[in-house]
XYZ file of N, CA and C in Angstrom:
309
model
N 34.887 41.669 -25.725
C 33.748 40.650 -25.623
C 33.773 39.581 -26.628
N 33.767 38.367 -26.200
C 34.028 37.190 -26.985
C 32.654 36.927 -27.603
N 32.744 36.587 -28.922
C 31.530 36.151 -29.696
C 31.605 34.659 -29.815
N 30.334 34.058 -29.816
C 30.212 32.620 -29.995
C 30.234 32.354 -31.528
N 31.038 31.380 -32.108
C 31.060 31.177 -33.415
C 29.948 30.241 -33.689
N 29.518 30.209 -34.991
C 28.382 29.384 -35.416
C 28.723 27.900 -35.185
N 29.967 27.544 -35.272
C 30.333 26.078 -35.263
C 30.422 25.613 -33.892
N 30.583 26.541 -32.863
C 30.624 26.148 -31.493
C 29.371 25.831 -30.796
N 28.273 26.367 -31.436
C 26.917 26.185 -30.803
C 26.376 24.829 -31.325
N 25.930 24.062 -30.366
C 25.491 22.613 -30.653
C 24.084 22.824 -31.340
N 23.906 21.996 -32.374
C 22.738 22.078 -33.112
C 21.506 21.217 -32.416
N 20.333 21.745 -32.447
C 19.133 21.094 -31.778
C 18.792 19.850 -32.727
N 17.971 19.072 -32.220
C 17.417 17.935 -32.911
C 16.667 18.365 -34.161
N 15.992 19.405 -34.111
C 15.152 19.807 -35.275
C 16.107 20.301 -36.315
N 17.269 20.955 -35.975
C 18.278 21.431 -36.993
C 18.970 20.211 -37.645
N 19.157 19.169 -36.867
C 19.901 18.031 -37.314
C 18.957 17.277 -38.356
N 17.678 17.246 -37.947
C 16.571 16.466 -38.875
C 16.437 17.320 -40.122
N 16.360 18.609 -40.031
C 16.203 19.370 -41.390
C 17.469 19.215 -42.129
N 18.644 19.305 -41.602
C 19.924 19.161 -42.332
C 19.971 17.711 -42.971
N 19.564 16.698 -42.193
C 19.681 15.433 -42.769
C 18.643 15.069 -43.974
N 17.429 15.898 -43.794
C 16.557 15.734 -44.845
C 16.990 16.429 -46.229
N 17.612 17.565 -46.048
C 18.106 18.309 -47.197
C 19.322 17.476 -47.868
N 20.199 16.860 -47.001
C 21.405 16.127 -47.457
C 20.694 14.813 -48.178
N 19.798 14.057 -47.660
C 19.130 12.993 -48.276
C 18.688 13.289 -49.529
N 17.984 14.493 -49.765
C 17.518 14.902 -51.028
C 18.563 15.115 -51.974
N 19.745 15.811 -51.503
C 20.773 16.007 -52.402
C 21.462 14.822 -52.872
N 21.473 13.740 -52.220
C 22.011 12.370 -52.618
C 20.907 11.651 -53.545
N 19.669 11.863 -53.209
C 18.644 11.109 -53.926
C 18.625 11.630 -55.387
N 18.776 12.898 -55.616
C 18.771 13.467 -57.078
C 19.802 12.899 -57.919
N 21.110 12.693 -57.626
C 22.028 12.149 -58.570
C 21.893 10.598 -58.641
N 21.383 10.010 -57.607
C 21.103 8.584 -57.597
C 19.948 8.217 -58.584
N 18.978 9.007 -58.516
C 17.797 8.848 -59.437
C 18.215 9.169 -60.866
N 19.164 10.048 -61.085
C 19.554 10.423 -62.373
C 20.410 9.252 -63.050
N 21.235 8.657 -62.101
C 22.115 7.492 -62.570
C 21.184 6.361 -62.970
N 20.298 5.918 -62.177
C 19.340 4.853 -62.505
C 18.244 5.140 -63.507
N 18.268 6.257 -64.043
C 17.136 6.662 -65.088
C 17.592 6.049 -66.356
N 16.505 5.735 -67.094
C 16.692 5.146 -68.484
C 16.893 6.286 -69.511
N 16.692 7.527 -69.184
C 16.698 8.692 -70.103
C 18.121 8.878 -70.460
N 18.292 9.190 -71.784
C 19.765 9.638 -72.136
C 20.202 10.970 -71.534
N 21.575 11.132 -71.343
C 22.058 12.375 -70.788
C 21.740 13.495 -71.503
N 21.280 14.487 -70.817
C 20.913 15.819 -71.465
C 21.612 16.805 -70.622
N 22.336 17.829 -71.317
C 23.128 18.887 -70.486
C 22.096 19.682 -69.813
N 21.010 20.082 -70.287
C 20.054 20.985 -69.576
C 19.497 20.242 -68.317
N 19.236 19.023 -68.444
C 18.734 18.243 -67.243
C 19.827 18.087 -66.243
N 21.016 17.936 -66.692
C 22.146 17.760 -65.713
C 22.528 19.048 -65.093
N 22.340 20.206 -65.672
C 22.390 21.492 -65.027
C 21.477 21.617 -64.030
N 20.203 21.238 -64.438
C 19.068 21.442 -63.463
C 19.220 20.574 -62.318
N 19.797 19.368 -62.430
C 19.974 18.487 -61.300
C 21.178 19.052 -60.331
N 22.176 19.656 -60.957
C 23.264 20.296 -60.177
C 22.723 21.508 -59.525
N 21.795 22.310 -60.145
C 21.416 23.451 -59.309
C 20.387 23.060 -58.235
N 19.678 21.934 -58.374
C 18.810 21.499 -57.381
C 19.732 20.917 -56.165
N 20.894 20.332 -56.416
C 21.734 19.783 -55.483
C 22.303 20.927 -54.653
N 22.725 21.995 -55.425
C 23.335 23.056 -54.606
C 22.344 23.838 -53.800
N 21.111 23.820 -54.329
C 19.990 24.520 -53.464
C 19.765 23.727 -52.195
N 19.760 22.310 -52.227
C 19.586 21.524 -51.059
C 20.736 21.664 -50.127
N 21.975 21.888 -50.693
C 23.233 22.184 -49.828
C 22.951 23.428 -49.192
N 22.527 24.408 -49.805
C 22.400 25.796 -49.201
C 21.441 25.673 -48.023
N 20.249 24.970 -48.156
C 19.300 24.802 -47.101
C 19.853 23.932 -45.968
N 20.707 22.862 -46.299
C 21.154 22.140 -45.253
C 22.239 22.829 -44.442
N 22.967 23.747 -45.023
C 23.924 24.633 -44.222
C 23.142 25.544 -43.286
N 21.892 25.817 -43.540
C 21.105 26.871 -42.739
C 19.758 26.373 -42.346
N 19.747 25.365 -41.385
C 18.489 24.727 -40.996
C 17.663 25.693 -40.227
N 18.222 26.687 -39.529
C 17.398 27.656 -38.784
C 16.459 28.370 -39.578
N 16.680 28.394 -40.942
C 15.644 29.142 -41.860
C 14.284 28.526 -41.675
N 14.273 27.101 -41.539
C 12.902 26.491 -41.431
C 12.394 26.247 -40.101
N 13.147 26.630 -39.082
C 12.770 26.360 -37.806
C 12.479 27.586 -36.885
N 12.692 28.792 -37.327
C 12.567 30.012 -36.472
C 12.001 31.001 -37.405
N 11.628 32.194 -36.809
C 11.227 33.449 -37.519
C 12.405 33.981 -38.314
N 12.083 34.550 -39.427
C 13.102 35.088 -40.286
C 13.375 36.505 -39.964
N 14.400 36.913 -39.723
C 14.863 38.328 -39.435
C 15.187 38.945 -40.760
N 14.267 39.575 -41.523
C 14.674 40.065 -42.857
C 15.564 41.276 -42.897
N 15.523 42.014 -41.886
C 16.584 43.073 -41.945
C 18.007 42.662 -41.696
N 18.245 41.672 -40.925
C 19.525 40.927 -40.792
C 19.791 39.685 -41.490
N 19.108 39.547 -42.481
C 19.095 38.191 -43.344
C 20.529 37.964 -43.836
N 21.007 38.962 -44.348
C 22.376 38.694 -45.071
C 23.440 38.664 -44.011
N 23.343 39.281 -42.839
C 24.257 39.135 -41.785
C 24.288 37.695 -41.154
N 23.081 37.066 -41.130
C 23.027 35.739 -40.451
C 23.298 34.584 -41.338
N 23.410 34.854 -42.664
C 23.470 33.816 -43.649
C 24.900 33.176 -43.520
N 25.102 31.846 -43.226
C 26.324 31.185 -43.163
C 27.125 31.278 -44.380
N 28.487 31.181 -44.380
C 29.259 31.226 -45.524
C 28.998 30.077 -46.558
N 28.785 28.879 -46.056
C 28.548 27.737 -46.839
C 27.153 27.779 -47.555
N 26.278 28.432 -46.902
C 24.991 28.571 -47.602
C 25.048 29.594 -48.647
N 25.793 30.699 -48.288
C 25.920 31.825 -49.311
C 26.704 31.365 -50.513
N 27.646 30.412 -50.465
C 28.484 29.971 -51.670
C 27.470 29.002 -52.408
N 26.685 28.155 -51.649
C 25.814 27.270 -52.461
C 24.703 28.038 -53.166
N 24.213 29.112 -52.497
C 23.204 29.927 -53.267
C 23.860 30.644 -54.419
N 24.936 31.014 -54.371
C 25.625 31.672 -55.562
C 25.808 30.643 -56.668
N 26.270 29.467 -56.319
C 26.423 28.381 -57.300
C 24.921 28.052 -57.919
N 23.950 28.079 -57.121
C 22.673 27.731 -57.568
C 22.168 28.729 -58.650
N 22.411 30.096 -58.311
C 21.993 31.154 -59.244
C 22.835 31.062 -60.472
N 24.135 30.768 -60.356
C 25.042 30.682 -61.603
C 24.607 29.447 -62.471
N 24.314 28.427 -61.773
C 24.029 27.147 -62.689
C 22.552 27.362 -63.246
N 21.658 28.070 -62.555
C 20.316 28.264 -63.250
C 20.451 29.216 -64.397
N 21.316 30.201 -64.265
C 21.524 31.205 -65.388
C 22.145 30.408 -66.605
N 23.139 29.536 -66.255
C 23.795 28.798 -67.200
C 22.791 27.842 -67.959
N 21.934 27.336 -67.305
C 20.944 26.484 -67.860
C 20.000 27.328 -68.723
N 19.681 28.498 -68.398
C 18.925 29.338 -69.283
C 19.524 29.628 -70.501
N 20.928 29.891 -70.577
C 21.586 30.015 -71.805
C 21.630 28.849 -72.552
N 21.813 27.671 -71.975
C 21.912 26.427 -72.781
C 20.547 26.202 -73.422
N 19.451 26.491 -72.686
C 18.197 26.336 -73.288
C 17.898 27.341 -74.435
N 18.324 28.553 -74.304
C 18.235 29.508 -75.430
C 19.018 29.189 -76.748
N 20.225 28.477 -76.383
C 21.056 28.199 -77.633
C 20.446 26.909 -78.295
N 19.867 25.923 -77.496
C 19.516 24.683 -78.075
C 18.187 24.824 -78.889
């Protein structure tokens, strides 16, 4: 029995809208940091990077906001790109915590 891959299924208009919103937010964060008058801070930079990866995780998985959540099969349904972005988000957040402790 052939399975349909996640890439073969056409995205709905709502999924495209949610993905576009998260990608817009992921672009707006670094642009606002570039045009900010504040001096560069390592902790703030790590916070911005972790927010960008969180936006990317949600952009890879727009069905999270459009349909009911199947908690029992949540890990089975998580797309690979979203899982990688979530892992980066957690890693950057922990790294920022260590930076804050040292500073």
